[in-house]
Amino acid sequence: MRGVEGRICEEFSPAYYGLCAIGGMLSAGTTHLAITPLDVLKVNMQVNPVKYNSISSGLTTLLREQGPSALWRGWGGKFFGYGVQGGCKFGLYEYFKKLYSDVLVGHNRSLIFFVSSASAQVFADVALCPFEAVKVRVQTQPNFAKGLVDGFPRLYATEGLSGFYRGLVPLWGRNLPFSMIMFSTFEHSVDLLYRNIIQRRKEDCPRIQQLGVTCLAAYAAGAVGTFISNPADNIVASIYNRRADNVLQAVKNIGFLNLFTRSLPIRIALVGPVVTLQWLFYDSIKVLSGLPTSGRLTSHLEEISGTA
């Protein structure tokens, strides 16, 4: 394959997947770090909805009782945990999308996007789970630990290795549907914007316009994925804080309707901008490396799926 001037690597090469993993790590880690205060409030609203019953009153209660520093509790878990998860999620998604597009010849693109994102997310959540287990406890139990350095040995001493992965299944339950919906919505939104709104090929658009399409498609993907994943997000918080021993007990304690509504406004405020910034940072790294932005990335996907 001939090299393209300005590119530091070729698409679908090992270096390309490595670059995607680094881009995903940097974009996910930095964006999750930035919204740590809102994440602290969200987790406390999920665990203790009576005390933290709204965004404004919950924020006031946290500041009054624990001070401004409480809003940054668990920042290490956010930065390192979601950085590792982002590296796996984006890098492996690119790998699996190429793999499955070659294997699932004749199938439509939605199936390829679904199985690619699901495969990547399985590995990403295994990497994230120990960080998430410590982070949630640090954020909701002020006397548990100060951060990852003392949180990891404290959790291992009290609950053993299983404590780090107690919430893995609910985490999959939250993140697998979200990831599948997010990546598929993003890909189809990019396609819709270029095909029906801009009515030009991506390659014919300036890079700044391509990044604008990335942001619009990412925000749509985040909004749709948030609602789908909200029940599992509440279950994860309940299990990690020992409010429930299993999924069925958590559902019973929270209530079916509350699974969808509890903490939903703050999650929408969190997830939409975070997903948008992640894709913007991720695609900016691609652009700086001389690579095309995400979505409508490879013509072979359209050719083998029989859809344009």
PDB file of C-alpha atoms in Angstrom:
ATOM      1  CA  MET A   1       0.000   0.000   0.000  1.00  0.00           C
ATOM      2  CA  ARG A   2       1.373   3.383  -0.961  1.00  0.00           C
ATOM      3  CA  GLY A   3       1.923   5.838   1.823  1.00  0.00           C
ATOM      4  CA  VAL A   4      -0.108   9.045   1.889  1.00  0.00           C
ATOM      5  CA  GLU A   5       1.887  12.249   2.278  1.00  0.00           C
ATOM      6  CA  GLY A   6       1.656  13.664   5.774  1.00  0.00           C
ATOM      7  CA  ARG A   7       0.482  10.469   7.445  1.00  0.00           C
ATOM      8  CA  ILE A   8       2.620   9.012  10.189  1.00  0.00           C
ATOM      9  CA  CYS A   9       1.208   5.517   9.594  1.00  0.00           C
ATOM     10  CA  GLU A  10      -1.064   3.609   7.258  1.00  0.00           C
ATOM     11  CA  GLU A  11      -4.649   2.777   8.113  1.00  0.00           C
ATOM     12  CA  PHE A  12      -5.209  -0.722   9.541  1.00  0.00           C
ATOM     13  CA  SER A  13      -1.537  -1.202  10.329  1.00  0.00           C
ATOM     14  CA  PRO A  14      -0.401  -2.099  13.867  1.00  0.00           C
ATOM     15  CA  ALA A  15       0.864   1.464  14.255  1.00  0.00           C
ATOM     16  CA  TYR A  16      -2.578   2.768  13.261  1.00  0.00           C
ATOM     17  CA  TYR A  17      -4.358   0.724  15.928  1.00  0.00           C
ATOM     18  CA  GLY A  18      -1.743   1.811  18.446  1.00  0.00           C
ATOM     19  CA  LEU A  19      -2.349   5.446  17.545  1.00  0.00           C
ATOM     20  CA  CYS A  20      -6.112   4.928  17.918  1.00  0.00           C
ATOM     21  CA  ALA A  21      -5.554   3.391  21.360  1.00  0.00           C
ATOM     22  CA  ILE A  22      -3.374   6.324  22.446  1.00  0.00           C
ATOM     23  CA  GLY A  23      -5.932   8.774  21.083  1.00  0.00           C
ATOM     24  CA  GLY A  24      -8.738   7.005  22.921  1.00  0.00           C
ATOM     25  CA  MET A  25      -6.711   6.910  26.128  1.00  0.00           C
ATOM     26  CA  LEU A  26      -5.895  10.624  26.068  1.00  0.00           C
ATOM     27  CA  SER A  27      -9.376  11.734  25.016  1.00  0.00           C
ATOM     28  CA  ALA A  28     -11.265   9.567  27.503  1.00  0.00           C
ATOM     29  CA  GLY A  29      -8.905  10.160  30.418  1.00  0.00           C
ATOM     30  CA  THR A  30      -8.828  13.946  30.127  1.00  0.00           C
ATOM     31  CA  THR A  31     -12.552  14.411  29.534  1.00  0.00           C
ATOM     32  CA  HIS A  32     -13.533  12.180  32.458  1.00  0.00           C
ATOM     33  CA  LEU A  33     -11.045  13.951  34.679  1.00  0.00           C
ATOM     34  CA  ALA A  34     -12.624  17.302  33.786  1.00  0.00           C
ATOM     35  CA  ILE A  35     -16.108  16.241  34.894  1.00  0.00           C
ATOM     36  CA  THR A  36     -15.057  14.586  38.168  1.00  0.00           C
ATOM     37  CA  PRO A  37     -17.093  17.046  40.331  1.00  0.00           C
ATOM     38  CA  LEU A  38     -20.303  16.231  38.467  1.00  0.00           C
ATOM     39  CA  ASP A  39     -19.509  12.521  38.650  1.00  0.00           C
ATOM     40  CA  VAL A  40     -19.065  12.767  42.434  1.00  0.00           C
ATOM     41  CA  LEU A  41     -22.477  14.422  42.696  1.00  0.00           C
ATOM     42  CA  LYS A  42     -24.064  11.866  40.357  1.00  0.00           C
ATOM     43  CA  VAL A  43     -22.809   8.857  42.308  1.00  0.00           C
ATOM     44  CA  ASN A  44     -23.973  10.332  45.623  1.00  0.00           C
ATOM     45  CA  MET A  45     -27.407  11.075  44.127  1.00  0.00           C
ATOM     46  CA  GLN A  46     -27.639   7.433  43.060  1.00  0.00           C
ATOM     47  CA  VAL A  47     -26.532   6.001  46.400  1.00  0.00           C
ATOM     48  CA  ASN A  48     -28.400   8.414  48.683  1.00  0.00           C
ATOM     49  CA  PRO A  49     -31.253   9.996  46.669  1.00  0.00           C
ATOM     50  CA  VAL A  50     -33.028  11.300  49.791  1.00  0.00           C
ATOM     51  CA  LYS A  51     -30.087  13.365  50.957  1.00  0.00           C
ATOM     52  CA  TYR A  52     -28.921  14.359  47.472  1.00  0.00           C
ATOM     53  CA  ASN A  53     -32.294  14.797  45.797  1.00  0.00           C
ATOM     54  CA  SER A  54     -31.373  17.369  43.135  1.00  0.00           C
ATOM     55  CA  ILE A  55     -28.325  18.809  41.431  1.00  0.00           C
ATOM     56  CA  SER A  56     -28.432  22.168  43.231  1.00  0.00           C
ATOM     57  CA  SER A  57     -29.258  20.905  46.731  1.00  0.00           C
ATOM     58  CA  GLY A  58     -26.911  17.941  46.359  1.00  0.00           C
ATOM     59  CA  LEU A  59     -24.034  20.189  45.382  1.00  0.00           C
ATOM     60  CA  THR A  60     -24.789  22.508  48.304  1.00  0.00           C
ATOM     61  CA  THR A  61     -24.867  19.576  50.743  1.00  0.00           C
ATOM     62  CA  LEU A  62     -21.553  18.200  49.507  1.00  0.00           C
ATOM     63  CA  LEU A  63     -19.820  21.560  49.759  1.00  0.00           C
ATOM     64  CA  ARG A  64     -21.256  22.286  53.204  1.00  0.00           C
ATOM     65  CA  GLU A  65     -20.448  18.928  54.757  1.00  0.00           C
ATOM     66  CA  GLN A  66     -17.204  17.937  53.041  1.00  0.00           C
ATOM     67  CA  GLY A  67     -15.782  21.078  51.472  1.00  0.00           C
ATOM     68  CA  PRO A  68     -14.675  21.840  47.876  1.00  0.00           C
ATOM     69  CA  SER A  69     -12.049  19.076  47.897  1.00  0.00           C
ATOM     70  CA  ALA A  70     -14.846  16.489  48.061  1.00  0.00           C
ATOM     71  CA  LEU A  71     -15.805  17.358  44.492  1.00  0.00           C
ATOM     72  CA  TRP A  72     -12.487  15.977  43.263  1.00  0.00           C
ATOM     73  CA  ARG A  73     -12.576  12.726  45.193  1.00  0.00           C
ATOM     74  CA  GLY A  74     -11.851   9.805  42.897  1.00  0.00           C
ATOM     75  CA  TRP A  75     -10.109  11.882  40.226  1.00  0.00           C
ATOM     76  CA  GLY A  76      -7.406   9.250  39.874  1.00  0.00           C
ATOM     77  CA  GLY A  77      -9.966   6.561  39.104  1.00  0.00           C
ATOM     78  CA  LYS A  78     -11.568   8.824  36.528  1.00  0.00           C
ATOM     79  CA  PHE A  79      -8.330   9.755  34.776  1.00  0.00           C
ATOM     80  CA  PHE A  80      -6.473   6.447  34.814  1.00  0.00           C
ATOM     81  CA  GLY A  81      -9.461   4.090  34.802  1.00  0.00           C
ATOM     82  CA  TYR A  82     -11.310   5.737  31.952  1.00  0.00           C
ATOM     83  CA  GLY A  83      -8.038   6.403  30.166  1.00  0.00           C
ATOM     84  CA  VAL A  84      -7.329   2.664  30.072  1.00  0.00           C
ATOM     85  CA  GLN A  85     -10.925   1.961  29.134  1.00  0.00           C
ATOM     86  CA  GLY A  86     -10.856   4.563  26.351  1.00  0.00           C
ATOM     87  CA  GLY A  87      -7.663   3.170  24.908  1.00  0.00           C
ATOM     88  CA  CYS A  88      -9.162  -0.311  24.723  1.00  0.00           C
ATOM     89  CA  LYS A  89     -12.558   0.902  23.530  1.00  0.00           C
ATOM     90  CA  PHE A  90     -11.422   3.082  20.633  1.00  0.00           C
ATOM     91  CA  GLY A  91      -8.382   1.085  19.599  1.00  0.00           C
ATOM     92  CA  LEU A  92     -10.117  -2.280  19.675  1.00  0.00           C
ATOM     93  CA  TYR A  93     -13.239  -0.878  17.999  1.00  0.00           C
ATOM     94  CA  GLU A  94     -11.153   0.162  15.004  1.00  0.00           C
ATOM     95  CA  TYR A  95      -9.523  -3.278  14.954  1.00  0.00           C
ATOM     96  CA  PHE A  96     -12.761  -5.246  15.302  1.00  0.00           C
ATOM     97  CA  LYS A  97     -14.587  -3.072  12.762  1.00  0.00           C
ATOM     98  CA  LYS A  98     -12.010  -3.975  10.118  1.00  0.00           C
ATOM     99  CA  LEU A  99     -11.967  -7.627  11.220  1.00  0.00           C
ATOM    100  CA  TYR A 100     -15.741  -8.084  11.192  1.00  0.00           C
ATOM    101  CA  SER A 101     -16.216  -6.132   7.966  1.00  0.00           C
ATOM    102  CA  ASP A 102     -13.930  -8.673   6.301  1.00  0.00           C
ATOM    103  CA  VAL A 103     -15.642 -11.664   7.945  1.00  0.00           C
ATOM    104  CA  LEU A 104     -19.310 -10.649   7.857  1.00  0.00           C
ATOM    105  CA  VAL A 105     -19.460 -10.203   4.104  1.00  0.00           C
ATOM    106  CA  GLY A 106     -22.966  -9.356   2.929  1.00  0.00           C
ATOM    107  CA  HIS A 107     -24.237  -8.181   6.309  1.00  0.00           C
ATOM    108  CA  ASN A 108     -25.402  -4.625   6.901  1.00  0.00           C
ATOM    109  CA  ARG A 109     -23.267  -2.047   8.566  1.00  0.00           C
ATOM    110  CA  SER A 110     -25.351  -1.806  11.753  1.00  0.00           C
ATOM    111  CA  LEU A 111     -24.498  -5.400  12.633  1.00  0.00           C
ATOM    112  CA  ILE A 112     -20.803  -4.716  12.058  1.00  0.00           C
ATOM    113  CA  PHE A 113     -20.918  -1.625  14.278  1.00  0.00           C
ATOM    114  CA  PHE A 114     -22.811  -3.482  17.024  1.00  0.00           C
ATOM    115  CA  VAL A 115     -20.526  -6.511  17.243  1.00  0.00           C
ATOM    116  CA  SER A 116     -17.363  -4.428  16.869  1.00  0.00           C
ATOM    117  CA  SER A 117     -18.265  -2.047  19.692  1.00  0.00           C
ATOM    118  CA  ALA A 118     -19.510  -4.881  21.921  1.00  0.00           C
ATOM    119  CA  SER A 119     -16.303  -6.868  21.437  1.00  0.00           C
ATOM    120  CA  ALA A 120     -14.159  -3.840  22.259  1.00  0.00           C
ATOM    121  CA  GLN A 121     -16.261  -2.886  25.290  1.00  0.00           C
ATOM    122  CA  VAL A 122     -15.942  -6.328  26.890  1.00  0.00           C
ATOM    123  CA  PHE A 123     -12.169  -5.918  27.126  1.00  0.00           C
ATOM    124  CA  ALA A 124     -12.405  -2.213  27.996  1.00  0.00           C
ATOM    125  CA  ASP A 125     -14.623  -2.865  31.022  1.00  0.00           C
ATOM    126  CA  VAL A 126     -12.381  -5.623  32.341  1.00  0.00           C
ATOM    127  CA  ALA A 127      -9.607  -3.021  32.346  1.00  0.00           C
ATOM    128  CA  LEU A 128     -11.843  -0.345  33.915  1.00  0.00           C
ATOM    129  CA  CYS A 129     -13.558  -2.413  36.617  1.00  0.00           C
ATOM    130  CA  PRO A 130     -10.877  -2.289  39.372  1.00  0.00           C
ATOM    131  CA  PHE A 131     -10.505   1.477  38.971  1.00  0.00           C
ATOM    132  CA  GLU A 132     -14.281   1.963  39.066  1.00  0.00           C
ATOM    133  CA  ALA A 133     -14.636  -0.168  42.179  1.00  0.00           C
ATOM    134  CA  VAL A 134     -12.170   2.014  44.087  1.00  0.00           C
ATOM    135  CA  LYS A 135     -13.464   5.277  42.597  1.00  0.00           C
ATOM    136  CA  VAL A 136     -17.074   4.792  43.651  1.00  0.00           C
ATOM    137  CA  ARG A 137     -16.078   3.908  47.220  1.00  0.00           C
ATOM    138  CA  VAL A 138     -13.730   6.893  47.457  1.00  0.00           C
ATOM    139  CA  GLN A 139     -16.471   9.221  46.226  1.00  0.00           C
ATOM    140  CA  THR A 140     -19.253   7.971  48.492  1.00  0.00           C
ATOM    141  CA  GLN A 141     -17.368   6.748  51.588  1.00  0.00           C
ATOM    142  CA  PRO A 142     -15.149   9.642  52.786  1.00  0.00           C
ATOM    143  CA  ASN A 143     -13.316   7.440  55.297  1.00  0.00           C
ATOM    144  CA  PHE A 144     -12.565   4.624  52.855  1.00  0.00           C
ATOM    145  CA  ALA A 145      -9.478   6.042  51.148  1.00  0.00           C
ATOM    146  CA  LYS A 146      -8.055   9.200  49.622  1.00  0.00           C
ATOM    147  CA  GLY A 147      -7.496   7.778  46.160  1.00  0.00           C
ATOM    148  CA  LEU A 148      -6.084   4.909  44.118  1.00  0.00           C
ATOM    149  CA  VAL A 149      -2.797   4.578  45.998  1.00  0.00           C
ATOM    150  CA  ASP A 150      -4.395   3.695  49.325  1.00  0.00           C
ATOM    151  CA  GLY A 151      -7.736   2.594  47.848  1.00  0.00           C
ATOM    152  CA  PHE A 152      -6.430  -0.444  45.951  1.00  0.00           C
ATOM    153  CA  PRO A 153      -4.723  -2.104  48.954  1.00  0.00           C
ATOM    154  CA  ARG A 154      -7.663  -1.194  51.234  1.00  0.00           C
ATOM    155  CA  LEU A 155     -10.183  -2.822  48.912  1.00  0.00           C
ATOM    156  CA  TYR A 156      -8.004  -5.895  48.428  1.00  0.00           C
ATOM    157  CA  ALA A 157      -7.531  -6.266  52.195  1.00  0.00           C
ATOM    158  CA  THR A 158     -11.252  -6.020  52.939  1.00  0.00           C
ATOM    159  CA  GLU A 159     -12.826  -7.851  49.986  1.00  0.00           C
ATOM    160  CA  GLY A 160     -10.048  -9.681  48.181  1.00  0.00           C
ATOM    161  CA  LEU A 161      -9.640  -9.897  44.423  1.00  0.00           C
ATOM    162  CA  SER A 162     -13.374 -10.420  43.920  1.00  0.00           C
ATOM    163  CA  GLY A 163     -14.016  -6.945  45.310  1.00  0.00           C
ATOM    164  CA  PHE A 164     -12.442  -5.387  42.252  1.00  0.00           C
ATOM    165  CA  TYR A 165     -14.756  -7.251  39.885  1.00  0.00           C
ATOM    166  CA  ARG A 166     -17.964  -7.408  41.930  1.00  0.00           C
ATOM    167  CA  GLY A 167     -19.581  -4.918  39.571  1.00  0.00           C
ATOM    168  CA  LEU A 168     -18.242  -6.292  36.280  1.00  0.00           C
ATOM    169  CA  VAL A 169     -21.523  -7.818  35.075  1.00  0.00           C
ATOM    170  CA  PRO A 170     -23.567  -4.682  35.880  1.00  0.00           C
ATOM    171  CA  LEU A 171     -20.774  -2.634  34.301  1.00  0.00           C
ATOM    172  CA  TRP A 172     -21.149  -4.683  31.131  1.00  0.00           C
ATOM    173  CA  GLY A 173     -24.895  -4.219  31.466  1.00  0.00           C
ATOM    174  CA  ARG A 174     -24.405  -0.456  31.546  1.00  0.00           C
ATOM    175  CA  ASN A 175     -21.596  -0.013  29.051  1.00  0.00           C
ATOM    176  CA  LEU A 176     -22.281  -2.677  26.416  1.00  0.00           C
ATOM    177  CA  PRO A 177     -25.679  -1.263  25.365  1.00  0.00           C
ATOM    178  CA  PHE A 178     -24.309   2.276  25.639  1.00  0.00           C
ATOM    179  CA  SER A 179     -21.254   1.477  23.534  1.00  0.00           C
ATOM    180  CA  MET A 180     -23.240  -0.407  20.892  1.00  0.00           C
ATOM    181  CA  ILE A 181     -25.794   2.379  20.598  1.00  0.00           C
ATOM    182  CA  MET A 182     -23.171   5.113  20.764  1.00  0.00           C
ATOM    183  CA  PHE A 183     -20.875   3.792  18.041  1.00  0.00           C
ATOM    184  CA  SER A 184     -23.743   2.803  15.750  1.00  0.00           C
ATOM    185  CA  THR A 185     -25.543   6.134  16.244  1.00  0.00           C
ATOM    186  CA  PHE A 186     -22.289   7.992  15.667  1.00  0.00           C
ATOM    187  CA  GLU A 187     -21.489   6.126  12.455  1.00  0.00           C
ATOM    188  CA  HIS A 188     -25.006   6.530  11.045  1.00  0.00           C
ATOM    189  CA  SER A 189     -25.163  10.191  12.106  1.00  0.00           C
ATOM    190  CA  VAL A 190     -21.910  10.927  10.282  1.00  0.00           C
ATOM    191  CA  ASP A 191     -23.304   9.190   7.215  1.00  0.00           C
ATOM    192  CA  LEU A 192     -26.570  11.150   7.454  1.00  0.00           C
ATOM    193  CA  LEU A 193     -24.819  14.497   7.838  1.00  0.00           C
ATOM    194  CA  TYR A 194     -22.547  14.024   4.848  1.00  0.00           C
ATOM    195  CA  ARG A 195     -25.158  12.372   2.634  1.00  0.00           C
ATOM    196  CA  ASN A 196     -28.260  14.461   3.336  1.00  0.00           C
ATOM    197  CA  ILE A 197     -27.121  17.724   4.957  1.00  0.00           C
ATOM    198  CA  ILE A 198     -23.705  18.607   3.556  1.00  0.00           C
ATOM    199  CA  GLN A 199     -24.211  16.517   0.409  1.00  0.00           C
ATOM    200  CA  ARG A 200     -20.506  16.203  -0.183  1.00  0.00           C
ATOM    201  CA  ARG A 201     -17.996  13.441   0.318  1.00  0.00           C
ATOM    202  CA  LYS A 202     -16.019  13.659   3.534  1.00  0.00           C
ATOM    203  CA  GLU A 203     -12.786  13.728   1.557  1.00  0.00           C
ATOM    204  CA  ASP A 204     -13.978  16.906  -0.222  1.00  0.00           C
ATOM    205  CA  CYS A 205     -14.714  18.773   3.016  1.00  0.00           C
ATOM    206  CA  PRO A 206     -12.149  20.865   4.922  1.00  0.00           C
ATOM    207  CA  ARG A 207     -10.845  19.296   8.109  1.00  0.00           C
ATOM    208  CA  ILE A 208     -12.572  21.871  10.339  1.00  0.00           C
ATOM    209  CA  GLN A 209     -15.914  20.902   8.793  1.00  0.00           C
ATOM    210  CA  GLN A 210     -15.119  17.230   9.292  1.00  0.00           C
ATOM    211  CA  LEU A 211     -14.461  17.893  12.978  1.00  0.00           C
ATOM    212  CA  GLY A 212     -17.772  19.771  13.172  1.00  0.00           C
ATOM    213  CA  VAL A 213     -19.553  16.698  11.815  1.00  0.00           C
ATOM    214  CA  THR A 214     -17.729  14.603  14.407  1.00  0.00           C
ATOM    215  CA  CYS A 215     -19.055  16.825  17.217  1.00  0.00           C
ATOM    216  CA  LEU A 216     -22.678  16.792  16.015  1.00  0.00           C
ATOM    217  CA  ALA A 217     -22.676  13.021  15.507  1.00  0.00           C
ATOM    218  CA  ALA A 218     -20.994  12.455  18.879  1.00  0.00           C
ATOM    219  CA  TYR A 219     -23.539  14.536  20.795  1.00  0.00           C
ATOM    220  CA  ALA A 220     -26.415  12.618  19.190  1.00  0.00           C
ATOM    221  CA  ALA A 221     -24.691   9.343  20.066  1.00  0.00           C
ATOM    222  CA  GLY A 222     -24.169  10.388  23.682  1.00  0.00           C
ATOM    223  CA  ALA A 223     -27.764  11.515  24.173  1.00  0.00           C
ATOM    224  CA  VAL A 224     -29.255   8.283  22.857  1.00  0.00           C
ATOM    225  CA  GLY A 225     -26.804   6.081  24.753  1.00  0.00           C
ATOM    226  CA  THR A 226     -27.395   7.847  28.066  1.00  0.00           C
ATOM    227  CA  PHE A 227     -31.055   6.917  28.322  1.00  0.00           C
ATOM    228  CA  ILE A 228     -30.410   3.310  27.308  1.00  0.00           C
ATOM    229  CA  SER A 229     -27.663   2.800  29.909  1.00  0.00           C
ATOM    230  CA  ASN A 230     -29.176   4.685  32.862  1.00  0.00           C
ATOM    231  CA  PRO A 231     -30.776   1.658  34.628  1.00  0.00           C
ATOM    232  CA  ALA A 232     -27.496  -0.282  34.662  1.00  0.00           C
ATOM    233  CA  ASP A 233     -25.602   2.793  35.860  1.00  0.00           C
ATOM    234  CA  ASN A 234     -27.857   3.003  38.935  1.00  0.00           C
ATOM    235  CA  ILE A 235     -27.437  -0.725  39.580  1.00  0.00           C
ATOM    236  CA  VAL A 236     -23.619  -0.436  39.407  1.00  0.00           C
ATOM    237  CA  ALA A 237     -23.583   2.354  41.998  1.00  0.00           C
ATOM    238  CA  SER A 238     -25.901   0.398  44.321  1.00  0.00           C
ATOM    239  CA  ILE A 239     -23.837  -2.818  44.183  1.00  0.00           C
ATOM    240  CA  TYR A 240     -20.475  -1.074  44.637  1.00  0.00           C
ATOM    241  CA  ASN A 241     -21.770   0.644  47.770  1.00  0.00           C
ATOM    242  CA  ARG A 242     -23.177  -2.568  49.233  1.00  0.00           C
ATOM    243  CA  ARG A 243     -26.745  -1.256  49.071  1.00  0.00           C
ATOM    244  CA  ALA A 244     -27.486  -4.501  47.245  1.00  0.00           C
ATOM    245  CA  ASP A 245     -25.715  -7.855  46.881  1.00  0.00           C
ATOM    246  CA  ASN A 246     -26.900  -8.627  43.357  1.00  0.00           C
ATOM    247  CA  VAL A 247     -28.699  -7.169  40.363  1.00  0.00           C
ATOM    248  CA  LEU A 248     -32.183  -8.390  41.305  1.00  0.00           C
ATOM    249  CA  GLN A 249     -31.927  -6.957  44.793  1.00  0.00           C
ATOM    250  CA  ALA A 250     -30.679  -3.640  43.406  1.00  0.00           C
ATOM    251  CA  VAL A 251     -33.619  -3.436  40.989  1.00  0.00           C
ATOM    252  CA  LYS A 252     -36.052  -4.184  43.817  1.00  0.00           C
ATOM    253  CA  ASN A 253     -34.502  -1.573  46.111  1.00  0.00           C
ATOM    254  CA  ILE A 254     -34.336   1.171  43.494  1.00  0.00           C
ATOM    255  CA  GLY A 255     -37.675   0.525  41.796  1.00  0.00           C
ATOM    256  CA  PHE A 256     -38.265  -0.042  38.087  1.00  0.00           C
ATOM    257  CA  LEU A 257     -39.250   3.531  37.212  1.00  0.00           C
ATOM    258  CA  ASN A 258     -36.406   4.997  39.271  1.00  0.00           C
ATOM    259  CA  LEU A 259     -33.922   2.919  37.300  1.00  0.00           C
ATOM    260  CA  PHE A 260     -34.640   5.125  34.302  1.00  0.00           C
ATOM    261  CA  THR A 261     -35.201   8.482  36.021  1.00  0.00           C
ATOM    262  CA  ARG A 262     -32.795   8.597  38.994  1.00  0.00           C
ATOM    263  CA  SER A 263     -29.765  10.758  38.158  1.00  0.00           C
ATOM    264  CA  LEU A 264     -30.853  10.946  34.489  1.00  0.00           C
ATOM    265  CA  PRO A 265     -30.696  14.778  34.211  1.00  0.00           C
ATOM    266  CA  ILE A 266     -27.172  14.965  35.568  1.00  0.00           C
ATOM    267  CA  ARG A 267     -26.083  12.011  33.421  1.00  0.00           C
ATOM    268  CA  ILE A 268     -27.416  13.806  30.343  1.00  0.00           C
ATOM    269  CA  ALA A 269     -25.489  16.909  31.424  1.00  0.00           C
ATOM    270  CA  LEU A 270     -22.404  14.726  31.875  1.00  0.00           C
ATOM    271  CA  VAL A 271     -22.470  12.274  29.012  1.00  0.00           C
ATOM    272  CA  GLY A 272     -23.409  14.473  26.062  1.00  0.00           C
ATOM    273  CA  PRO A 273     -20.507  16.924  26.405  1.00  0.00           C
ATOM    274  CA  VAL A 274     -18.101  14.185  27.497  1.00  0.00           C
ATOM    275  CA  VAL A 275     -18.822  11.996  24.475  1.00  0.00           C
ATOM    276  CA  THR A 276     -18.606  15.027  22.191  1.00  0.00           C
ATOM    277  CA  LEU A 277     -15.251  16.107  23.614  1.00  0.00           C
ATOM    278  CA  GLN A 278     -13.924  12.543  23.469  1.00  0.00           C
ATOM    279  CA  TRP A 279     -14.667  12.217  19.773  1.00  0.00           C
ATOM    280  CA  LEU A 280     -13.372  15.741  19.102  1.00  0.00           C
ATOM    281  CA  PHE A 281     -10.048  15.040  20.863  1.00  0.00           C
ATOM    282  CA  TYR A 282      -9.828  11.579  19.313  1.00  0.00           C
ATOM    283  CA  ASP A 283     -10.420  12.819  15.768  1.00  0.00           C
ATOM    284  CA  SER A 284      -8.176  15.847  16.302  1.00  0.00           C
ATOM    285  CA  ILE A 285      -5.328  13.456  17.102  1.00  0.00           C
ATOM    286  CA  LYS A 286      -6.136  11.581  13.897  1.00  0.00           C
ATOM    287  CA  VAL A 287      -6.157  14.811  11.885  1.00  0.00           C
ATOM    288  CA  LEU A 288      -2.835  15.921  13.376  1.00  0.00           C
ATOM    289  CA  SER A 289      -1.444  12.525  12.368  1.00  0.00           C
ATOM    290  CA  GLY A 290      -2.596  12.986   8.780  1.00  0.00           C
ATOM    291  CA  LEU A 291      -5.442  10.442   9.079  1.00  0.00           C
ATOM    292  CA  PRO A 292      -9.115  10.885   8.173  1.00  0.00           C
ATOM    293  CA  THR A 293     -11.711  11.578  10.849  1.00  0.00           C
ATOM    294  CA  SER A 294     -13.973   8.798  12.123  1.00  0.00           C
ATOM    295  CA  GLY A 295     -17.113   7.602  10.376  1.00  0.00           C
ATOM    296  CA  ARG A 296     -17.456   6.787   6.675  1.00  0.00           C
ATOM    297  CA  LEU A 297     -13.902   5.693   7.200  1.00  0.00           C
ATOM    298  CA  THR A 298     -13.605   2.868   4.726  1.00  0.00           C
ATOM    299  CA  SER A 299     -15.355   2.357   1.447  1.00  0.00           C
ATOM    300  CA  HIS A 300     -15.076  -1.410   1.833  1.00  0.00           C
ATOM    301  CA  LEU A 301     -17.702  -1.316   4.589  1.00  0.00           C
ATOM    302  CA  GLU A 302     -20.259   0.009   2.120  1.00  0.00           C
ATOM    303  CA  GLU A 303     -19.163  -2.339  -0.594  1.00  0.00           C
ATOM    304  CA  ILE A 304     -19.423  -5.559   1.389  1.00  0.00           C
ATOM    305  CA  SER A 305     -22.604  -4.612   3.245  1.00  0.00           C
ATOM    306  CA  GLY A 306     -24.543  -3.780   0.131  1.00  0.00           C
ATOM    307  CA  THR A 307     -25.632  -0.468   1.626  1.00  0.00           C
ATOM    308  CA  ALA A 308     -24.479   3.026   0.854  1.00  0.00           C
TER     309      ALA A 308
END
